Amino acid sequence: MRIGIVCYPTYGGSGVIATELGKALADKGHLVHFITYQQPVRLDHFHANIYYHEVIVPTYPLFDYPPYESALSSTLVDVALNSHLDLLHVHYAIPHASTAFVAKEILKRQGKYLPVITTLHGTDITLVGRDKTYAPVVSFSINQSDAITAVSRNLRDETYRSFDIRKDIQVIYNFVDLKRFRRRPLAQFRQAIAPNGEKILVHVSNFRPIKRVQDVVHIFQKVHESIPSKLLLVGDGPERPMVERLCRELSLCDDIRFVGKQEQLEDILSISDLFLLPSEYESFGLAALEAMACEVPVISSNAGGLPEVNINAETGFLSPVGDIAHMAAHAIQLLSDEEMLQRFRRQALKRAANFDLEKIVPRYEELYVQMIQQQPAISLPA
Ligand code: GMT
């Protein structure tokens, strides 16, 4: 198949899943065309079956707001026609679902049918999408998609609750590449971070308020009081200055390291003992899944789709949002009982195997085939 993929190329779960999906599809022999305004972060190697089309948004003195959506729709039309796309898979509803709809309508008038699949990822529904500035367009463009998928049951249900959706939303869970995300013995690296055998806790996110990174620091403070430990904070974003200030106020700077955005996440996870994800909301929690694949149990909130990934008292523990004491107590319990920690590690890996890329990617392929086969006859305007 010739597949067009639209996503946010930046450091975020939806872009990561879209890129990993494209790479997996290319490995299976499909031709994959990424159409984005910047090279996606995880699209880091040449692959004979992968093409990248940059969306250029021309500037003009009249434009206070360069019309990105129009540039994207026009690029989609161009790529669909010249690269003979069979379908378009857009990730994150805003503005990708509506730009895909415009492209599809233009193409229809040129005699080409282009099925559009929209994957909902989370904040496009729960945060930004619900804002009345966007809601009517989000609702309309989801309903106009030929197929809609959501990355968890929770997100599917939230979508039905928030919008008037008259179509079936299929749940296709996020996935992880178990060949890449697996625990490796990196003793030297571990020694460098925790020279005195301290336990290592880790958090990975884009440091947005929804991630509650300050809770991560407060949880760590309590753990640190009773267990020699280090905290690795991976990623970057708007909350970072506040989090840095908090570390200074709590005199924890020597034991907390901000390592910024990292490509080799699997190495960091390989030396970690516990993953912290106290988010206000997660439609799924891809970062937690990647940790579990590397045998790292997860202490998380019970928000959104997290209970569909992290199983309480099995792969980690779930607590109400903001319940720092509860999260810290569970972290201390796990870190001070080696037998329990090892058991949770094995269980985390076993759970992650349910979300193996090799199981999930075929579900998208099946959906693509279905969409291509239901192609309606297009009558060209006279
Ligand atoms: O979490 C973010 O801020 C990034 C966001 C995105 O759209 O890039 O992530 C969302 O999509 C991921 C992939 O499907 C999910 O694993 C995340 O849980 C989800 N984030 C939220 O719902 C807050």
Coordinates of C-alpha atoms and ligand atoms in Angstrom, one line a residue:
M1 CA 0.0 0.0 0.0
R2 CA 1.0 3.6 -0.5
I3 CA 0.3 5.3 2.8
G4 CA 0.4 9.0 3.7
I5 CA 1.0 9.9 7.3
V6 CA 0.4 13.3 8.9
C7 CA 1.5 14.0 12.5
Y8 CA 3.1 16.5 14.8
P9 CA 6.8 16.0 14.3
T10 CA 7.8 17.2 17.7
Y11 CA 8.6 15.4 21.0
G12 CA 5.2 13.9 21.9
G13 CA 3.4 10.6 22.0
S14 CA 1.2 11.1 19.0
G15 CA 4.2 11.9 16.8
V16 CA 6.2 9.0 18.2
I17 CA 3.4 6.5 17.5
A18 CA 2.8 7.9 14.0
T19 CA 6.5 7.7 13.2
E20 CA 7.0 4.2 14.6
L21 CA 3.9 3.0 12.8
G22 CA 5.3 4.4 9.5
K23 CA 8.7 2.8 10.1
A24 CA 7.0 -0.6 10.9
L25 CA 4.8 -0.4 7.8
A26 CA 7.9 0.5 5.7
D27 CA 9.7 -2.6 7.1
K28 CA 6.7 -4.7 6.0
G29 CA 7.1 -3.4 2.4
H30 CA 4.6 -0.6 2.3
L31 CA 5.6 2.8 0.8
V32 CA 5.1 5.4 3.5
H33 CA 5.0 9.2 2.9
F34 CA 5.3 11.4 5.9
I35 CA 3.8 14.9 5.3
T36 CA 4.8 17.2 8.2
Y37 CA 6.3 20.7 8.7
Q38 CA 9.5 19.3 10.1
Q39 CA 11.3 15.9 10.1
P40 CA 9.6 13.8 12.8
V41 CA 12.0 13.2 15.8
R42 CA 12.1 9.5 15.5
L43 CA 12.5 9.5 11.7
D44 CA 16.2 9.3 12.1
H45 CA 17.4 6.8 9.5
F46 CA 17.2 6.4 5.8
H47 CA 14.7 3.8 4.7
A48 CA 14.2 2.9 1.1
N49 CA 10.4 2.8 1.6
I50 CA 10.0 6.0 3.5
Y51 CA 9.5 9.4 1.9
Y52 CA 9.4 12.8 3.7
H53 CA 7.5 15.8 2.3
E54 CA 8.0 19.0 4.2
V55 CA 5.0 21.4 4.4
I56 CA 6.3 24.8 3.6
V57 CA 4.2 27.7 4.8
P58 CA 5.0 30.8 2.7
T59 CA 5.0 34.0 4.6
Y60 CA 3.5 37.3 3.3
P61 CA 3.3 40.7 5.1
L62 CA -0.4 40.5 5.2
F63 CA -0.4 37.3 7.3
D64 CA -0.2 37.7 11.0
Y65 CA -1.0 34.0 11.1
P66 CA 0.6 32.0 8.2
P67 CA -2.1 29.7 6.9
Y68 CA -0.6 26.3 7.8
E69 CA -3.8 24.4 7.3
S70 CA -4.1 25.6 3.7
A71 CA -0.5 24.7 3.0
L72 CA -0.9 21.3 4.5
S73 CA -4.1 20.6 2.6
S74 CA -2.4 21.6 -0.7
T75 CA 0.6 19.5 0.1
L76 CA -1.6 16.5 0.8
V77 CA -3.4 17.0 -2.6
D78 CA 0.0 17.2 -4.3
V79 CA 1.5 14.1 -2.6
A80 CA -1.7 12.1 -3.0
L81 CA -1.8 12.7 -6.7
N82 CA 1.9 12.5 -7.5
S83 CA 2.8 9.6 -5.2
H84 CA -0.5 7.8 -5.9
L85 CA -1.4 7.5 -2.3
D86 CA -4.0 4.8 -1.4
L87 CA -5.0 6.4 1.9
L88 CA -4.2 9.0 4.4
H89 CA -3.7 8.4 8.1
V90 CA -3.7 11.5 10.2
H91 CA -2.7 11.6 13.9
Y92 CA -4.2 14.1 16.3
A93 CA -7.5 15.6 15.2
I94 CA -6.5 19.3 15.3
P95 CA -5.9 20.5 12.6
H96 CA -5.1 17.3 10.8
A97 CA -8.5 15.8 10.4
S98 CA -10.0 19.0 8.9
T99 CA -7.1 19.5 6.6
A100 CA -7.4 15.9 5.4
F101 CA -11.1 16.5 4.8
V102 CA -10.4 19.5 2.6
A103 CA -7.7 17.6 0.7
K104 CA -10.1 14.7 0.2
E105 CA -12.8 16.9 -1.2
I106 CA -10.4 18.6 -3.6
L107 CA -9.2 15.2 -4.8
K108 CA -12.7 13.9 -5.2
R109 CA -13.4 16.6 -7.7
Q110 CA -10.3 15.5 -9.6
G111 CA -11.6 11.9 -9.7
K112 CA -9.4 10.5 -6.9
Y113 CA -10.8 8.8 -3.8
L114 CA -8.6 9.1 -0.8
P115 CA -9.8 7.4 2.4
V116 CA -8.9 9.3 5.6
I117 CA -8.2 7.5 8.9
T118 CA -8.0 9.7 11.9
T119 CA -6.3 8.5 15.1
L120 CA -7.3 10.4 18.3
H121 CA -4.4 10.7 20.8
G122 CA -5.6 12.5 23.8
T123 CA -5.4 16.2 24.3
D124 CA -6.9 16.7 20.8
I125 CA -10.1 15.5 22.5
T126 CA -9.7 16.1 26.3
L127 CA -8.1 19.5 26.4
V128 CA -7.7 21.4 23.2
G129 CA -10.5 19.8 21.2
R130 CA -13.1 20.6 23.8
D131 CA -12.3 24.3 23.7
K132 CA -15.2 26.0 22.0
T133 CA -12.7 27.7 19.6
Y134 CA -12.1 24.3 18.0
A135 CA -15.0 22.0 19.0
P136 CA -17.3 22.4 16.0
V137 CA -14.4 21.7 13.5
V138 CA -13.1 18.8 15.6
S139 CA -16.6 17.2 15.8
F140 CA -17.3 17.8 12.1
S141 CA -13.9 16.5 10.8
I142 CA -14.0 13.4 13.0
N143 CA -17.4 12.6 11.6
Q144 CA -16.1 13.1 8.1
S145 CA -13.2 10.7 8.5
D146 CA -13.7 7.3 6.9
A147 CA -12.4 5.5 9.9
I148 CA -11.6 6.7 13.4
T149 CA -9.4 5.1 16.0
A150 CA -8.6 6.0 19.6
V151 CA -5.6 4.8 21.5
S152 CA -7.6 3.6 24.5
R153 CA -11.1 2.7 25.6
N154 CA -11.1 5.7 27.9
L155 CA -10.3 8.0 25.0
R156 CA -13.0 6.5 22.8
D157 CA -15.5 7.0 25.6
E158 CA -14.3 10.5 26.3
T159 CA -14.8 11.3 22.6
Y160 CA -18.3 10.1 22.6
R161 CA -19.0 12.0 25.8
S162 CA -17.5 15.3 24.5
F163 CA -18.7 15.3 20.9
D164 CA -21.7 14.3 18.8
I165 CA -19.9 11.5 17.0
R166 CA -22.1 9.3 14.8
K167 CA -19.5 6.8 13.7
D168 CA -17.8 3.8 15.2
I169 CA -14.5 4.6 17.0
Q170 CA -12.2 1.6 17.0
V171 CA -9.8 1.2 19.9
I172 CA -6.3 0.4 18.6
Y173 CA -3.9 0.6 21.5
N174 CA -0.5 2.2 21.3
F175 CA 2.4 -0.2 20.8
V176 CA 6.0 -0.6 21.6
D177 CA 8.9 -2.2 19.7
L178 CA 10.0 -4.9 22.1
K179 CA 13.2 -5.5 20.0
R180 CA 14.3 -1.9 20.7
F181 CA 12.8 -1.4 24.2
R182 CA 14.3 -4.2 26.2
R183 CA 16.4 -4.1 29.3
R184 CA 20.1 -4.3 28.7
P185 CA 22.9 -4.7 31.2
L186 CA 24.4 -1.3 31.3
A187 CA 26.4 -1.6 34.5
Q188 CA 28.9 1.2 33.8
F189 CA 26.1 3.7 32.9
R190 CA 24.2 2.7 36.1
Q191 CA 27.4 3.2 38.1
A192 CA 27.9 6.6 36.7
I193 CA 24.4 7.8 37.7
A194 CA 24.2 5.9 41.0
P195 CA 27.8 5.3 42.2
N196 CA 26.8 4.1 45.6
G197 CA 24.2 1.6 44.5
E198 CA 21.3 4.1 44.9
K199 CA 17.9 3.2 43.4
I200 CA 17.1 5.1 40.2
L201 CA 13.7 6.6 39.6
V202 CA 12.8 8.1 36.2
H203 CA 10.2 10.3 34.6
V204 CA 9.8 11.0 30.9
S205 CA 7.5 13.7 29.5
N206 CA 7.2 17.0 27.7
F207 CA 7.0 18.9 31.0
R208 CA 3.5 20.2 30.4
P209 CA 1.3 21.1 33.3
I210 CA -0.9 18.0 32.6
K211 CA 2.1 15.8 33.5
R212 CA 2.4 17.2 37.1
V213 CA 6.2 17.0 37.1
Q214 CA 6.2 18.9 40.4
D215 CA 4.4 15.9 41.9
V216 CA 7.3 13.7 40.6
V217 CA 9.7 15.8 42.6
H218 CA 7.5 15.6 45.8
I219 CA 7.2 11.9 45.5
F220 CA 10.9 11.6 45.0
Q221 CA 11.5 13.7 48.1
K222 CA 9.6 11.3 50.2
V223 CA 11.3 8.2 48.7
H224 CA 14.7 9.9 49.1
E225 CA 14.1 10.4 52.8
S226 CA 14.0 6.6 53.4
I227 CA 15.9 5.1 50.5
P228 CA 19.2 6.3 48.9
S229 CA 18.0 7.2 45.5
K230 CA 18.5 9.3 42.3
L231 CA 15.9 10.8 40.0
L232 CA 16.3 11.2 36.3
L233 CA 14.1 13.7 34.6
V234 CA 14.0 13.1 30.8
G235 CA 12.4 15.6 28.4
D236 CA 11.8 19.3 28.4
G237 CA 9.0 21.8 28.3
P238 CA 7.2 24.8 29.9
E239 CA 7.2 23.4 33.5
R240 CA 11.0 22.9 33.7
P241 CA 11.9 26.2 35.3
M242 CA 9.4 25.7 38.1
V243 CA 10.6 22.1 38.6
E244 CA 14.2 23.2 38.7
R245 CA 13.3 25.9 41.3
L246 CA 11.4 23.2 43.4
C247 CA 14.5 20.9 43.3
R248 CA 16.6 23.8 44.7
E249 CA 14.0 24.7 47.4
L250 CA 14.0 21.1 48.5
S251 CA 17.8 20.8 48.4
L252 CA 17.6 17.9 46.1
C253 CA 19.8 19.2 43.3
D254 CA 22.6 16.7 43.9
D255 CA 20.3 13.7 43.4
I256 CA 18.0 14.9 40.6
R257 CA 19.4 15.1 37.1
F258 CA 17.7 16.9 34.2
V259 CA 18.9 15.0 31.2
G260 CA 16.8 16.8 28.6
K261 CA 15.3 15.3 25.4
Q262 CA 17.0 11.9 24.8
E263 CA 16.9 9.7 21.8
Q264 CA 18.3 6.6 23.5
L265 CA 15.5 6.3 25.9
E266 CA 15.9 2.5 26.2
D267 CA 19.3 3.0 27.7
I268 CA 18.0 5.3 30.4
L269 CA 15.1 2.9 31.1
S270 CA 17.5 0.0 31.3
I271 CA 19.2 1.4 34.3
S272 CA 16.0 2.5 36.0
D273 CA 14.2 0.8 38.9
L274 CA 10.9 2.7 38.9
F275 CA 9.0 5.0 36.5
L276 CA 6.9 7.9 37.8
L277 CA 3.9 9.2 35.9
P278 CA 1.5 11.1 38.1
S279 CA -0.3 12.9 35.2
E280 CA -3.6 14.8 35.5
Y281 CA -4.7 12.8 32.4
E282 CA -3.2 10.3 30.0
S283 CA -5.2 8.8 27.2
F284 CA -2.8 5.9 27.3
G285 CA 0.6 6.7 28.6
L286 CA 3.1 5.6 26.0
A287 CA 6.0 6.5 28.1
A288 CA 4.8 4.1 30.8
L289 CA 4.5 1.3 28.3
E290 CA 8.1 1.9 27.0
A291 CA 9.3 1.7 30.6
M292 CA 7.4 -1.5 31.3
A293 CA 8.9 -3.0 28.1
C294 CA 12.3 -2.3 29.8
E295 CA 11.1 -4.1 33.0
V296 CA 10.5 -0.9 34.9
P297 CA 7.4 -1.0 37.1
V298 CA 5.2 2.2 37.0
I299 CA 3.9 4.4 39.8
S300 CA 1.2 6.4 38.1
S301 CA -2.1 8.2 38.7
N302 CA -5.2 6.3 37.8
A303 CA -6.3 9.0 35.3
G304 CA -7.7 8.3 31.8
G305 CA -6.4 5.2 30.1
L306 CA -3.6 4.6 32.5
P307 CA -5.4 1.7 34.2
E308 CA -5.6 0.0 30.8
V309 CA -1.8 -0.1 30.6
N310 CA -0.5 -0.2 34.2
I311 CA -2.2 -2.9 36.3
N312 CA -2.5 -2.0 39.9
A313 CA -0.5 -4.2 42.3
E314 CA 0.9 -6.2 39.3
T315 CA 2.9 -4.0 37.0
G316 CA 3.1 -1.1 39.4
F317 CA 0.6 0.9 41.4
L318 CA -2.2 3.4 40.6
S319 CA -3.2 6.3 42.9
P320 CA -5.7 9.2 42.6
V321 CA -4.3 12.3 40.8
G322 CA -2.3 14.4 43.3
D323 CA -2.1 11.8 46.0
I324 CA 1.6 12.2 46.5
A325 CA 1.7 10.3 49.8
H326 CA 0.0 7.3 48.4
M327 CA 2.4 7.2 45.3
A328 CA 5.4 7.7 47.5
A329 CA 4.3 4.9 49.9
H330 CA 4.0 2.5 47.1
A331 CA 7.3 3.5 45.6
I332 CA 9.0 2.9 49.0
Q333 CA 7.2 -0.5 49.4
L334 CA 8.5 -1.7 46.0
L335 CA 12.0 -0.3 46.3
S336 CA 12.5 -1.8 49.7
D337 CA 11.4 -5.3 48.8
E338 CA 13.8 -6.9 46.2
E339 CA 11.6 -10.0 45.7
M340 CA 8.5 -7.8 45.0
L341 CA 10.5 -5.5 42.7
Q342 CA 11.8 -8.4 40.6
R343 CA 8.3 -9.9 40.4
F344 CA 6.8 -6.6 39.3
R345 CA 9.6 -6.2 36.7
R346 CA 8.7 -9.6 35.2
Q347 CA 5.0 -8.7 35.2
A348 CA 5.6 -5.3 33.6
L349 CA 7.4 -7.0 30.7
K350 CA 4.7 -9.6 30.3
R351 CA 2.0 -6.9 30.2
A352 CA 4.0 -4.8 27.7
A353 CA 4.1 -7.8 25.4
N354 CA 0.4 -7.4 24.9
F355 CA 1.2 -4.1 23.2
D356 CA 4.0 -5.5 21.0
L357 CA 4.3 -3.6 17.7
E358 CA 4.0 -7.0 15.9
K359 CA 0.5 -7.5 17.4
I360 CA -0.8 -4.0 16.9
V361 CA 0.5 -2.8 13.5
P362 CA -1.4 -5.6 11.7
R363 CA -4.6 -4.1 13.1
Y364 CA -3.9 -0.8 11.2
E365 CA -3.1 -2.8 8.1
E366 CA -6.4 -4.6 8.3
L367 CA -8.2 -1.3 8.7
Y368 CA -6.3 0.2 5.7
V369 CA -7.3 -2.7 3.5
Q370 CA -10.9 -2.4 4.6
M371 CA -10.9 1.4 3.8
I372 CA -9.4 0.9 0.3
Q373 CA -11.8 -1.9 -0.5
Q374 CA -14.9 0.2 0.3
Q375 CA -13.9 2.8 -2.3
P376 CA -17.1 4.3 -3.7
A377 CA -17.5 5.1 -7.5
I378 CA -16.5 8.7 -8.0
S379 CA -18.4 10.6 -10.7
L380 CA -16.4 13.5 -12.0
P381 CA -18.2 16.9 -12.3
A382 CA -19.4 17.5 -15.8
Ligands
GMT1 O1 1.2 13.7 26.4 C1 1.4 14.6 25.6 O2 1.5 15.8 26.0 C2 1.7 14.3 24.2 C3 0.5 13.7 23.6 C4 0.6 13.8 22.1 O3 -0.5 13.9 21.5 O4 1.6 13.9 21.5 O5 0.3 12.4 24.0 C5 -0.9 11.8 23.9 O6 -0.8 10.7 22.9 C6 0.1 9.6 23.3 C7 0.2 8.7 22.2 O7 -1.1 8.2 21.8 C8 -0.5 9.0 24.6 O8 0.3 7.9 25.0 C9 -0.5 10.1 25.7 O9 -1.1 9.5 26.9 C10 -1.4 11.2 25.3 N1 -1.3 12.3 26.2 C11 -2.3 12.7 26.9 O10 -3.4 12.2 26.8 C12 -2.1 13.8 27.9

